Amino acid sequence: MVIPMGGMGTPMVGPPPAELQHRFRIIRLCILAMVFSIFCQVIAGILLNRLWAALLESLNVILISIIGSFLMNDDPTLGKVYQFFMQTCLQSCQDQCQGGMSCLLPFILCNVITAVLNIILNGVIGNIINIFRQLSTLAPVNFVGAVIFLVASIVALTAQIVGAVYGYLAYRDARDSGVTATPGTWGNNAGAGGGGGLARNWRANDRDTEMDQPTARPATGFQAFGGTGTRLGSG
C-alpha cells in the first residue's frame, strides 16, 4: 500500500532512499559541520574564560546535531551517536525513536527556527562584524579565542541554513515520489507483489484453466462396472 505524501507533516519511515542520496550527502556534511562548530565553541569558551556561556549558546546546535544523527542513523559515523543514545538514555523508547526519515521534518524546522532566531533576535551577523573589527585590539590568547568563536559562529549558521534548504529539497522529493508503508521501501511499488503473490496468481490461473476445460462425460447407455468380465478358472 502506498501512502500519499500530500502535505507537511506526512509521516515518513525508513532510511533515506537511494534516490535522495545526493541531498543527504550535503545534509551529512552540514551535521558534521555543526559538530565541528560545537567543539570550536567549547575551545573558544575555554580561551575566553566563558565556557559555561559557550555551552549554553551551543545547546540549539547540539540538539540539531542529535536530531541529525537520528536522521542519518544508517551512516557509519553519525549512526554511532544514534546507537549511543539508544543504548543509554533512550533505551526504554526504542520503538518510538526509530530515526531515519521520520526525523527529517524536525531537522528542517529546528534549523529554520534556530537560524531565524539567531539572525533576528540574537543579531549573530552583527556580532560577527563587531568581533572582526575588534580583533586587532585583543590580546593574543583572546585573539585566538575570538577567531575560533568566529569560525564556530559562521560554520554553525551556514550549516543550519544549508541544512534547512537541502532538508526541504529532500522532503519535497520524497513527497513527490511517495513512500510505502514498509520502512525503507520507497516509490510506487505497484505490481511488485513478491514471490508469494506470484505463486498464488499462478495457482489461481491453473484452477481457472481446469474449470474452463470441458469435463468428459460417459457415453449413452454406459454404466460403470456394468460389463461381464471373465473370471479366473471359469470355463
C-alpha positions as MATLAB code, in Angstrom:
seq = 'MVIPMGGMGTPMVGPPPAELQHRFRIIRLCILAMVFSIFCQVIAGILLNRLWAALLESLNVILISIIGSFLMNDDPTLGKVYQFFMQTCLQSCQDQCQGGMSCLLPFILCNVITAVLNIILNGVIGNIINIFRQLSTLAPVNFVGAVIFLVASIVALTAQIVGAVYGYLAYRDARDSGVTATPGTWGNNAGAGGGGGLARNWRANDRDTEMDQPTARPATGFQAFGGTGTRLGSG';
ca = [
       0.000    0.000    0.000;
       1.315    3.434   -0.916;
       0.795    6.331    1.469;
       0.454    9.627   -0.426;
       2.579   12.433    0.914;
       0.433   15.375    0.063;
       1.215   17.885    2.781;
       3.509   18.983    5.556;
       3.721   16.594    8.444;
       3.059   13.480    6.391;
       4.820   10.603    8.168;
       7.926    9.132    6.568;
       9.648    5.955    7.609;
      12.810    4.040    6.878;
      16.313    5.148    5.955;
      16.962    7.811    3.306;
      16.239    6.269   -0.113;
      18.938    5.883   -2.727;
      17.213    8.422   -4.977;
      17.906   11.172   -2.416;
      21.499   10.339   -1.556;
      22.759   13.443   -3.359;
      20.656   15.545   -0.968;
      21.661   13.643    2.130;
      25.357   13.890    1.352;
      25.041   17.654    1.816;
      22.874   17.201    4.918;
      25.502   14.884    6.383;
      28.206   17.494    5.802;
      26.015   20.105    7.499;
      25.584   17.889   10.557;
      29.320   17.238   10.771;
      29.937   20.977   10.388;
      27.620   21.644   13.341;
      29.502   19.114   15.445;
      32.736   20.847   14.465;
      31.276   24.211   15.483;
      30.335   22.806   18.902;
      33.928   21.783   19.574;
      35.100   25.199   18.393;
      32.623   26.886   20.729;
      33.948   24.890   23.676;
      37.578   25.702   22.840;
      36.735   29.380   22.387;
      34.883   29.380   25.700;
      37.929   27.957   27.463;
      40.289   30.509   25.919;
      37.942   33.408   26.658;
      37.023   32.157   30.161;
      33.403   31.801   29.094;
      32.978   28.051   28.953;
      29.537   27.981   30.575;
      28.234   30.695   28.257;
      29.675   28.838   25.261;
      27.895   25.646   26.300;
      24.595   27.479   26.706;
      24.950   29.088   23.289;
      25.650   25.674   21.771;
      22.539   23.941   23.132;
      20.474   24.517   19.994;
      23.266   23.290   17.747;
      23.753   20.255   19.988;
      20.039   19.454   19.734;
      20.070   19.781   15.942;
      23.162   17.580   15.732;
      21.440   14.885   17.793;
      18.354   15.053   15.573;
      20.660   14.841   12.569;
      22.323   11.717   13.942;
      18.884   10.132   14.305;
      18.065   11.182   10.747;
      21.307    9.630    9.470;
      21.241    6.621   11.786;
      22.440    4.324    8.990;
      25.574    6.431    8.472;
      28.783    4.728    9.704;
      29.842    7.834   11.662;
      26.624    9.505   12.795;
      24.994    6.144   13.422;
      27.327    5.654   16.390;
      25.750    8.665   18.094;
      22.311    7.202   17.460;
      23.363    3.829   18.863;
      24.825    5.530   21.937;
      21.514    7.202   22.782;
      19.548    4.037   22.031;
      21.722    2.024   24.393;
      21.748    4.604   27.204;
      19.212    7.324   27.960;
      16.682    6.374   25.249;
      16.826    2.629   25.747;
      13.247    2.475   27.044;
      11.738    4.107   23.937;
      13.471    2.363   21.064;
      10.154    1.692   19.323;
       9.296    5.400   19.295;
      12.805    6.585   18.290;
      13.472    4.590   15.158;
      15.158    7.514   13.426;
      15.563    7.715    9.672;
      13.199    9.755    7.528;
      10.801   10.302   10.425;
      13.338   12.848   11.756;
      13.620   14.838    8.519;
      10.843   17.327    9.244;
      12.005   18.039   12.848;
      15.517   18.540   11.483;
      14.255   21.123    8.978;
      12.115   23.004   11.494;
      14.826   23.159   14.164;
      17.327   24.517   11.652;
      14.919   27.163   10.385;
      13.833   28.289   13.853;
      17.380   28.423   15.221;
      18.774   30.298   12.231;
      15.937   32.846   12.199;
      16.147   33.476   15.945;
      19.927   33.870   15.818;
      19.719   36.367   12.971;
      16.722   38.397   14.164;
      16.814   38.218   17.964;
      20.448   37.457   18.779;
      21.926   39.553   15.990;
      24.559   36.957   15.196;
      25.603   38.683   11.968;
      26.141   41.988   13.770;
      28.139   40.229   16.486;
      30.377   38.623   13.882;
      31.045   42.005   12.266;
      31.815   43.663   15.623;
      34.247   40.924   16.643;
      36.027   41.238   13.299;
      36.512   44.941   13.947;
      37.916   44.339   17.434;
      40.387   41.582   16.548;
      43.337   43.952   16.246;
      42.820   45.251   19.792;
      42.718   41.865   21.537;
      45.464   40.114   23.468;
      46.999   37.031   21.779;
      45.006   34.486   23.789;
      41.773   36.396   23.368;
      42.582   36.889   19.693;
      42.844   33.136   19.136;
      39.673   32.534   21.127;
      37.799   35.205   19.186;
      38.910   33.767   15.845;
      37.795   30.286   16.875;
      34.496   31.728   18.081;
      34.013   33.475   14.735;
      34.717   30.270   12.852;
      32.246   28.381   15.047;
      29.518   31.003   14.590;
      29.917   31.246   10.820;
      30.106   27.475   10.340;
      27.074   26.815   12.565;
      24.894   29.457   10.907;
      25.882   28.362    7.405;
      25.290   24.692    8.231;
      21.853   25.466    9.664;
      20.761   27.420    6.594;
      22.144   24.918    4.086;
      20.814   22.002    6.137;
      17.335   23.523    6.202;
      17.370   24.170    2.445;
      18.612   20.716    1.477;
      16.372   19.117    4.071;
      13.372   20.767    2.459;
      14.545   19.710   -1.001;
      14.850   16.126    0.229;
      11.405   16.344    1.830;
       9.905   17.725   -1.375;
      11.472   14.996   -3.500;
      10.306   12.317   -1.071;
       6.808   13.797   -1.013;
       6.610   13.829   -4.793;
       7.902   10.268   -5.165;
       5.802    8.796   -2.349;
       6.707    6.423    0.452;
       5.355    2.946    1.107;
       4.075    1.745    4.440;
       7.010   -0.651    4.767;
      10.034    1.103    6.352;
      12.851    1.649    3.903;
      10.750    0.880    0.794;
      10.275    3.936   -1.396;
       8.456    4.884   -4.544;
       5.422    3.456   -6.193;
       5.810   -0.293   -5.867;
       2.550   -1.172   -7.519;
       2.850   -4.513   -9.232;
       5.697   -5.769   -7.038;
       3.705   -8.499   -5.367;
       6.572  -10.749   -4.337;
       7.088  -14.444   -4.879;
       4.162  -15.499   -2.700;
       1.686  -13.390   -4.655;
       3.077  -14.653   -7.940;
       2.675  -18.251   -6.826;
      -0.882  -17.580   -5.698;
      -1.729  -15.975   -9.034;
      -0.148  -18.901  -10.859;
      -2.217  -21.408   -8.891;
      -5.351  -19.346   -9.424;
      -4.736  -19.320  -13.165;
      -4.283  -23.093  -13.116;
      -7.598  -23.511  -11.337;
      -9.324  -21.254  -13.843;
      -7.837  -23.254  -16.704;
      -9.021  -26.508  -15.188;
     -12.517  -25.122  -14.690;
     -12.674  -23.923  -18.294;
     -11.790  -27.349  -19.713;
     -14.848  -29.492  -20.654;
     -15.490  -32.482  -18.391;
     -15.548  -35.872  -20.179;
     -18.985  -37.476  -19.895;
     -19.689  -41.213  -20.240;
     -21.321  -42.430  -23.460;
     -25.060  -43.005  -23.594;
     -26.060  -46.374  -22.102;
     -22.701  -46.896  -20.469;
     -22.699  -47.920  -16.796;
     -19.583  -48.102  -14.743;
     -18.543  -51.650  -13.903;
     -21.591  -52.949  -15.774;
     -19.779  -55.393  -18.104;
     -19.363  -59.120  -17.652;
     -15.748  -59.960  -17.174;
     -14.069  -63.339  -17.427;
     -13.288  -64.897  -14.071;
     -10.198  -66.936  -13.450;
     -10.958  -70.634  -13.562;
     -14.231  -70.200  -15.360;
     -14.848  -72.483  -18.255;
];
